[in-house]
Short mmCIF file of C-alpha atoms in Angstrom, two decimals:
data_model
loop_
_atom_site.label_atom_id
_atom_site.label_comp_id
_atom_site.label_asym_id
_atom_site.label_seq_id
_atom_site.Cartn_x
_atom_site.Cartn_y
_atom_site.Cartn_z
CA UNK A 1 5.67 31.78 32.80
CA UNK A 2 2.64 33.66 31.44
CA UNK A 3 -0.81 32.06 31.82
CA UNK A 4 -1.53 29.28 29.38
CA UNK A 5 -4.18 29.83 26.72
CA UNK A 6 -4.65 28.50 23.15
CA UNK A 7 -2.58 31.37 21.72
CA UNK A 8 0.47 30.05 23.60
CA UNK A 9 0.49 27.07 21.21
CA UNK A 10 1.53 29.56 18.51
CA UNK A 11 3.66 31.94 20.56
CA UNK A 12 5.28 29.55 23.03
CA UNK A 13 7.74 27.93 20.60
CA UNK A 14 11.21 27.05 21.83
CA UNK A 15 14.27 25.77 20.00
CA UNK A 16 14.68 22.20 21.22
CA UNK A 17 17.80 20.75 19.53
CA UNK A 18 16.94 17.03 19.72
CA UNK A 19 13.37 17.24 18.29
CA UNK A 20 14.58 19.65 15.60
CA UNK A 21 17.39 17.34 14.49
CA UNK A 22 15.12 14.27 14.52
CA UNK A 23 12.41 16.06 12.55
CA UNK A 24 14.77 17.53 9.94
CA UNK A 25 16.61 14.26 9.35
CA UNK A 26 13.52 12.04 9.23
CA UNK A 27 11.52 14.37 6.97
CA UNK A 28 14.59 15.18 4.87
CA UNK A 29 15.53 11.56 4.22
CA UNK A 30 11.93 10.75 3.34
CA UNK A 31 11.77 13.62 0.83
CA UNK A 32 15.11 12.54 -0.66
CA UNK A 33 13.63 9.08 -1.21
CA UNK A 34 10.54 10.53 -2.89
CA UNK A 35 12.74 12.72 -5.12
CA UNK A 36 14.83 9.68 -6.07
CA UNK A 37 11.71 7.81 -7.18
CA UNK A 38 10.42 10.75 -9.20
CA UNK A 39 13.82 11.29 -10.84
CA UNK A 40 13.81 7.76 -12.25
CA UNK A 41 10.18 8.04 -13.36
CA UNK A 42 8.47 6.06 -10.58
CA UNK A 43 5.36 7.32 -8.82
CA UNK A 44 4.87 7.73 -5.07
CA UNK A 45 1.46 8.60 -3.60
CA UNK A 46 1.27 12.21 -2.44
CA UNK A 47 -0.98 11.17 0.44
CA UNK A 48 1.82 9.06 1.93
CA UNK A 49 4.22 12.00 1.82
CA UNK A 50 1.65 14.23 3.49
CA UNK A 51 1.01 11.67 6.22
CA UNK A 52 4.68 11.09 7.04
CA UNK A 53 6.17 14.56 6.62
CA UNK A 54 3.19 16.81 7.32
CA UNK A 55 1.07 14.94 9.84
CA UNK A 56 3.59 12.55 11.39
CA UNK A 57 6.81 14.55 11.75
CA UNK A 58 4.90 17.82 11.83
CA UNK A 59 2.85 16.65 14.81
CA UNK A 60 6.00 15.33 16.48
CA UNK A 61 7.72 18.69 16.19
CA UNK A 62 4.64 20.59 17.38
CA UNK A 63 4.28 18.30 20.39
CA UNK A 64 7.94 18.64 21.40
CA UNK A 65 8.74 22.26 20.51
CA UNK A 66 5.56 24.38 20.58
CA UNK A 67 3.56 25.67 23.52
CA UNK A 68 2.68 22.06 24.33
CA UNK A 69 6.33 21.41 25.14
CA UNK A 70 6.75 24.75 26.93
CA UNK A 71 3.95 23.93 29.39
CA UNK A 72 4.14 20.12 29.51
CA UNK A 73 5.83 20.20 32.93
CA UNK A 74 3.64 23.04 34.19
CA UNK A 75 0.16 21.63 33.53
CA UNK A 76 -0.71 17.95 33.60
CA UNK A 77 -3.58 18.61 31.20
CA UNK A 78 -1.17 20.03 28.59
CA UNK A 79 1.15 17.06 29.08
CA UNK A 80 -1.78 14.72 28.48
CA UNK A 81 -2.53 16.33 25.11
CA UNK A 82 1.14 15.94 24.22
CA UNK A 83 1.01 12.31 25.39
CA UNK A 84 -1.88 11.47 23.07
CA UNK A 85 -0.28 13.19 20.09
CA UNK A 86 3.00 11.33 20.55
CA UNK A 87 1.54 7.92 21.38
CA UNK A 88 -1.33 7.79 18.87
CA UNK A 89 -1.40 10.48 16.18
CA UNK A 90 2.33 10.49 15.33
CA UNK A 91 2.77 6.67 15.08
CA UNK A 92 -0.45 6.32 13.09
CA UNK A 93 0.62 8.97 10.55
CA UNK A 94 4.17 7.61 10.27
CA UNK A 95 2.85 4.11 9.59
CA UNK A 96 0.54 5.38 6.85
CA UNK A 97 3.54 7.11 5.24
CA UNK A 98 5.15 3.71 4.48
CA UNK A 99 8.79 4.79 5.02
CA UNK A 100 10.09 1.20 4.98
CA UNK A 101 8.58 0.60 1.54
CA UNK A 102 10.10 3.85 0.32
CA UNK A 103 13.50 2.83 1.69
CA UNK A 104 13.34 -0.60 0.05
CA UNK A 105 12.61 1.04 -3.30
CA UNK A 106 15.35 3.66 -3.13
CA UNK A 107 18.27 2.38 -1.04
CA UNK A 108 21.41 0.99 -2.69
CA UNK A 109 21.95 -2.76 -2.63
CA UNK A 110 23.98 -3.06 0.59
CA UNK A 111 21.79 -0.87 2.87
CA UNK A 112 18.69 -2.50 1.37
CA UNK A 113 20.07 -5.94 2.24
CA UNK A 114 20.74 -4.76 5.82
CA UNK A 115 17.20 -3.45 6.14
CA UNK A 116 15.75 -6.72 4.82
CA UNK A 117 17.90 -8.64 7.32
CA UNK A 118 16.48 -6.53 10.16
CA UNK A 119 12.90 -7.02 8.95
CA UNK A 120 13.37 -10.79 8.82
CA UNK A 121 15.26 -11.05 12.12
CA UNK A 122 13.94 -12.84 15.17
CA UNK A 123 14.05 -9.61 17.17
CA UNK A 124 11.73 -7.91 14.65
CA UNK A 125 9.29 -10.82 14.80
CA UNK A 126 9.25 -10.72 18.60
CA UNK A 127 8.86 -6.93 18.84
CA UNK A 128 5.98 -6.97 16.33
CA UNK A 129 4.14 -9.94 17.89
CA UNK A 130 0.56 -8.56 18.24
CA UNK A 131 -0.19 -9.77 21.80
CA UNK A 132 3.13 -8.35 22.98
CA UNK A 133 2.66 -4.97 21.27
CA UNK A 134 -0.89 -4.74 22.65
CA UNK A 135 0.38 -5.49 26.17
CA UNK A 136 3.15 -2.88 25.86
CA UNK A 137 0.76 -0.28 24.51
CA UNK A 138 -1.81 -0.87 27.26
CA UNK A 139 0.54 -1.32 30.23
CA UNK A 140 2.97 1.49 29.32
CA UNK A 141 0.79 4.47 30.39
CA UNK A 142 -0.23 2.72 33.60
CA UNK A 143 3.44 2.15 34.42
CA UNK A 144 4.22 5.79 33.57
CA UNK A 145 1.58 7.44 35.74
CA UNK A 146 1.30 4.98 38.62
CA UNK A 147 4.97 4.55 39.41
CA UNK A 148 7.79 6.96 40.23
CA UNK A 149 8.61 7.25 36.51
CA UNK A 150 6.41 10.27 35.80
CA UNK A 151 7.71 12.13 38.86
CA UNK A 152 11.27 11.48 37.68
CA UNK A 153 10.54 12.89 34.20
CA UNK A 154 9.45 16.15 35.82
CA UNK A 155 12.81 16.51 37.58
CA UNK A 156 15.23 15.28 34.91
CA UNK A 157 15.30 16.72 31.39
CA UNK A 158 16.92 13.68 29.80
CA UNK A 159 14.27 11.36 31.29
CA UNK A 160 11.61 13.74 30.00
CA UNK A 161 13.00 13.52 26.44
CA UNK A 162 13.34 9.75 26.80
CA UNK A 163 9.66 9.57 27.75
CA UNK A 164 8.73 11.34 24.48
CA UNK A 165 10.77 8.81 22.52
CA UNK A 166 9.23 5.95 24.49
CA UNK A 167 5.69 7.08 23.67
CA UNK A 168 6.43 7.24 19.93
CA UNK A 169 8.30 3.91 19.82
CA UNK A 170 5.65 1.96 21.74
CA UNK A 171 2.92 3.52 19.61
CA UNK A 172 4.83 2.63 16.43
CA UNK A 173 5.30 -0.98 17.53
CA UNK A 174 1.53 -1.24 18.03
CA UNK A 175 0.26 0.71 15.00
CA UNK A 176 2.75 -0.27 12.30
CA UNK A 177 1.63 -3.91 11.82
CA UNK A 178 -2.04 -2.91 12.15
CA UNK A 179 -2.45 0.00 9.72
CA UNK A 180 0.97 0.23 8.12
CA UNK A 181 1.54 -0.42 4.44
CA UNK A 182 5.12 -1.55 4.96
CA UNK A 183 6.12 -5.24 4.76
CA UNK A 184 6.86 -5.57 8.47
CA UNK A 185 6.49 -8.69 10.61
CA UNK A 186 3.46 -9.08 12.85
CA UNK A 187 0.82 -8.33 10.20
CA UNK A 188 -2.38 -10.29 10.80
CA UNK A 189 -5.75 -10.60 9.10
CA UNK A 190 -8.06 -7.58 9.16
CA UNK A 191 -10.63 -9.06 11.60
CA UNK A 192 -7.87 -9.57 14.17
CA UNK A 193 -6.56 -6.04 13.53
CA UNK A 194 -10.03 -4.64 14.22
CA UNK A 195 -10.16 -6.69 17.41
CA UNK A 196 -6.82 -5.26 18.59
CA UNK A 197 -8.11 -1.71 18.07
CA UNK A 198 -11.36 -2.45 19.89
CA UNK A 199 -9.41 -3.89 22.83
CA UNK A 200 -7.44 -0.66 23.31
CA UNK A 201 -10.53 1.58 23.65
CA UNK A 202 -11.72 0.47 27.12
CA UNK A 203 -8.19 0.56 28.52
CA UNK A 204 -7.73 4.23 27.56
CA UNK A 205 -11.17 5.06 28.93
CA UNK A 206 -10.50 3.20 32.19
CA UNK A 207 -7.13 4.92 32.61
CA UNK A 208 -8.69 8.33 32.00
CA UNK A 209 -11.50 7.69 34.48
CA UNK A 210 -9.00 6.40 37.06
CA UNK A 211 -6.87 9.55 36.76
CA UNK A 212 -9.99 11.72 37.00
CA UNK A 213 -11.23 9.99 40.12
CA UNK A 214 -8.14 9.39 42.21
CA UNK A 215 -7.30 11.70 45.09
CA UNK A 216 -3.53 11.19 44.92
CA UNK A 217 -1.97 13.81 42.67
CA UNK A 218 0.29 12.73 39.81
CA UNK A 219 3.55 14.63 40.23
CA UNK A 220 1.97 16.25 43.26
CA UNK A 221 5.16 17.60 44.84
CA UNK A 222 6.25 19.16 41.55
CA UNK A 223 2.95 20.89 40.81
CA UNK A 224 2.45 22.05 44.40
CA UNK A 225 5.95 23.55 44.36
CA UNK A 226 5.10 25.52 41.22
CA UNK A 227 2.20 27.17 43.04
CA UNK A 228 4.64 28.58 45.57
CA UNK A 229 6.90 30.21 42.98
CA UNK A 230 6.45 33.84 41.86
CA UNK A 231 4.62 34.27 38.57
CA UNK A 232 2.61 31.05 38.83
CA UNK A 233 -0.42 32.37 40.67
CA UNK A 234 -2.53 31.75 37.55
CA UNK A 235 -2.14 27.97 37.85
CA UNK A 236 -5.37 26.03 38.47
CA UNK A 237 -5.76 23.77 41.45
CA UNK A 238 -3.68 20.63 40.76
CA UNK A 239 -6.66 18.36 41.50
CA UNK A 240 -8.83 20.24 38.97
CA UNK A 241 -6.08 20.10 36.37
CA UNK A 242 -5.67 16.36 36.94
CA UNK A 243 -9.41 15.88 36.51
CA UNK A 244 -9.20 17.73 33.19
CA UNK A 245 -6.16 15.66 32.15
CA UNK A 246 -8.03 12.41 32.78
CA UNK A 247 -10.99 13.64 30.77
CA UNK A 248 -8.72 14.61 27.87
CA UNK A 249 -7.09 11.18 27.92
CA UNK A 250 -10.48 9.47 27.92
CA UNK A 251 -12.06 11.54 25.14
CA UNK A 252 -9.03 11.88 22.85
CA UNK A 253 -8.23 8.17 23.16
CA UNK A 254 -11.73 7.26 22.02
CA UNK A 255 -11.64 9.85 19.24
CA UNK A 256 -8.33 8.69 17.76
CA UNK A 257 -9.38 5.07 18.30
CA UNK A 258 -12.49 5.65 16.20
CA UNK A 259 -10.35 7.37 13.56
CA UNK A 260 -8.06 4.34 13.52
CA UNK A 261 -11.09 2.06 13.28
CA UNK A 262 -12.27 4.02 10.21
CA UNK A 263 -8.83 3.83 8.56
CA UNK A 264 -8.72 0.08 9.13
CA UNK A 265 -12.21 -0.40 7.74
CA UNK A 266 -11.30 1.57 4.59
CA UNK A 267 -8.13 -0.49 4.16
CA UNK A 268 -10.11 -3.71 4.64
CA UNK A 269 -12.66 -2.71 1.98
CA UNK A 270 -9.91 -1.69 -0.46
CA UNK A 271 -8.03 -4.95 0.16
CA UNK A 272 -11.21 -6.98 -0.39
CA UNK A 273 -11.90 -5.16 -3.66
CA UNK A 274 -8.36 -5.81 -4.88
CA UNK A 275 -8.64 -9.47 -3.91
CA UNK A 276 -11.96 -9.74 -5.74
CA UNK A 277 -10.40 -8.15 -8.83
CA UNK A 278 -7.49 -10.61 -8.71
CA UNK A 279 -9.90 -13.52 -8.36
CA UNK A 280 -11.94 -12.26 -11.33
CA UNK A 281 -8.79 -12.06 -13.44
CA UNK A 282 -7.79 -15.57 -12.37
CA UNK A 283 -11.21 -16.98 -13.27
CA UNK A 284 -11.20 -15.13 -16.58
CA UNK A 285 -7.80 -16.61 -17.38
CA UNK A 286 -8.98 -20.12 -16.50
CA UNK A 287 -12.08 -19.65 -18.62
CA UNK A 288 -10.01 -18.41 -21.57
CA UNK A 289 -7.70 -21.38 -21.27
CA UNK A 290 -10.66 -23.75 -21.14
CA UNK A 291 -12.15 -22.22 -24.26
CA UNK A 292 -8.81 -22.43 -26.03
CA UNK A 293 -8.59 -26.09 -25.06
CA UNK A 294 -12.09 -26.79 -26.36
CA UNK A 295 -11.29 -25.10 -29.68
CA UNK A 296 -8.08 -27.10 -30.02
CA UNK A 297 -9.99 -30.31 -29.30
CA UNK A 298 -12.61 -29.48 -31.96
CA UNK A 299 -9.87 -29.09 -34.54
#
């Protein structure tokens, strides 16, 4: 493979059938739902469509089919960028796109009833239980990089694709009840949501620092073998690349965590303003009724 540089993100595209099919179907069904709403005269926020189709599925396809995917088994640092996109950026954007709400508003009666049954099922309540989703989100990367799992994904294509799916699913289970607009189980009050986000920041930082500082190479046999193959003389020292990968995990985790914190704060303020407006309307209604009662009594 040619040496990796930023231009390879644009020129290193490959046709990966599974990511392409997933992206086309997910984005296509979402756009069909938006078109259905517009056809019957109902509005759907453009920002939600941009988040789901453009940012969410767009980032998913870039991470699994661009130069990131072409070099994700060649450089650990490139894989780490892909990891953060799939586990944080993609789930966050998909949640803000509110696809469940869109489905509930556009599906026929029978599929809508099935979806509601899933949302109210015991399995959905368990999988969206905040302490469980936090534990899965925190423990998952440690299990990936400090067991034989990561080494296996470098040797088996199907395990590698399964890892991509795992990162998105675990991220979605964590982010959806926190920042999502959809009526999913596991939603808690905003102070507790902020606490969950704050708790994830030190874990990402600690994992990044641990990867930077350890002497044992992640996927060491795989990366050392690449150095011995013709055409790979440009590869950096595996220890240096691992140090860079840990730094990327640390910094990008904090950056996206702060972005998530800002999104949550904005949602909290908007929710408080709506609640205040509802309370004002309720008080105005009570006051109007009281005045009407006083006038009736005077008569």
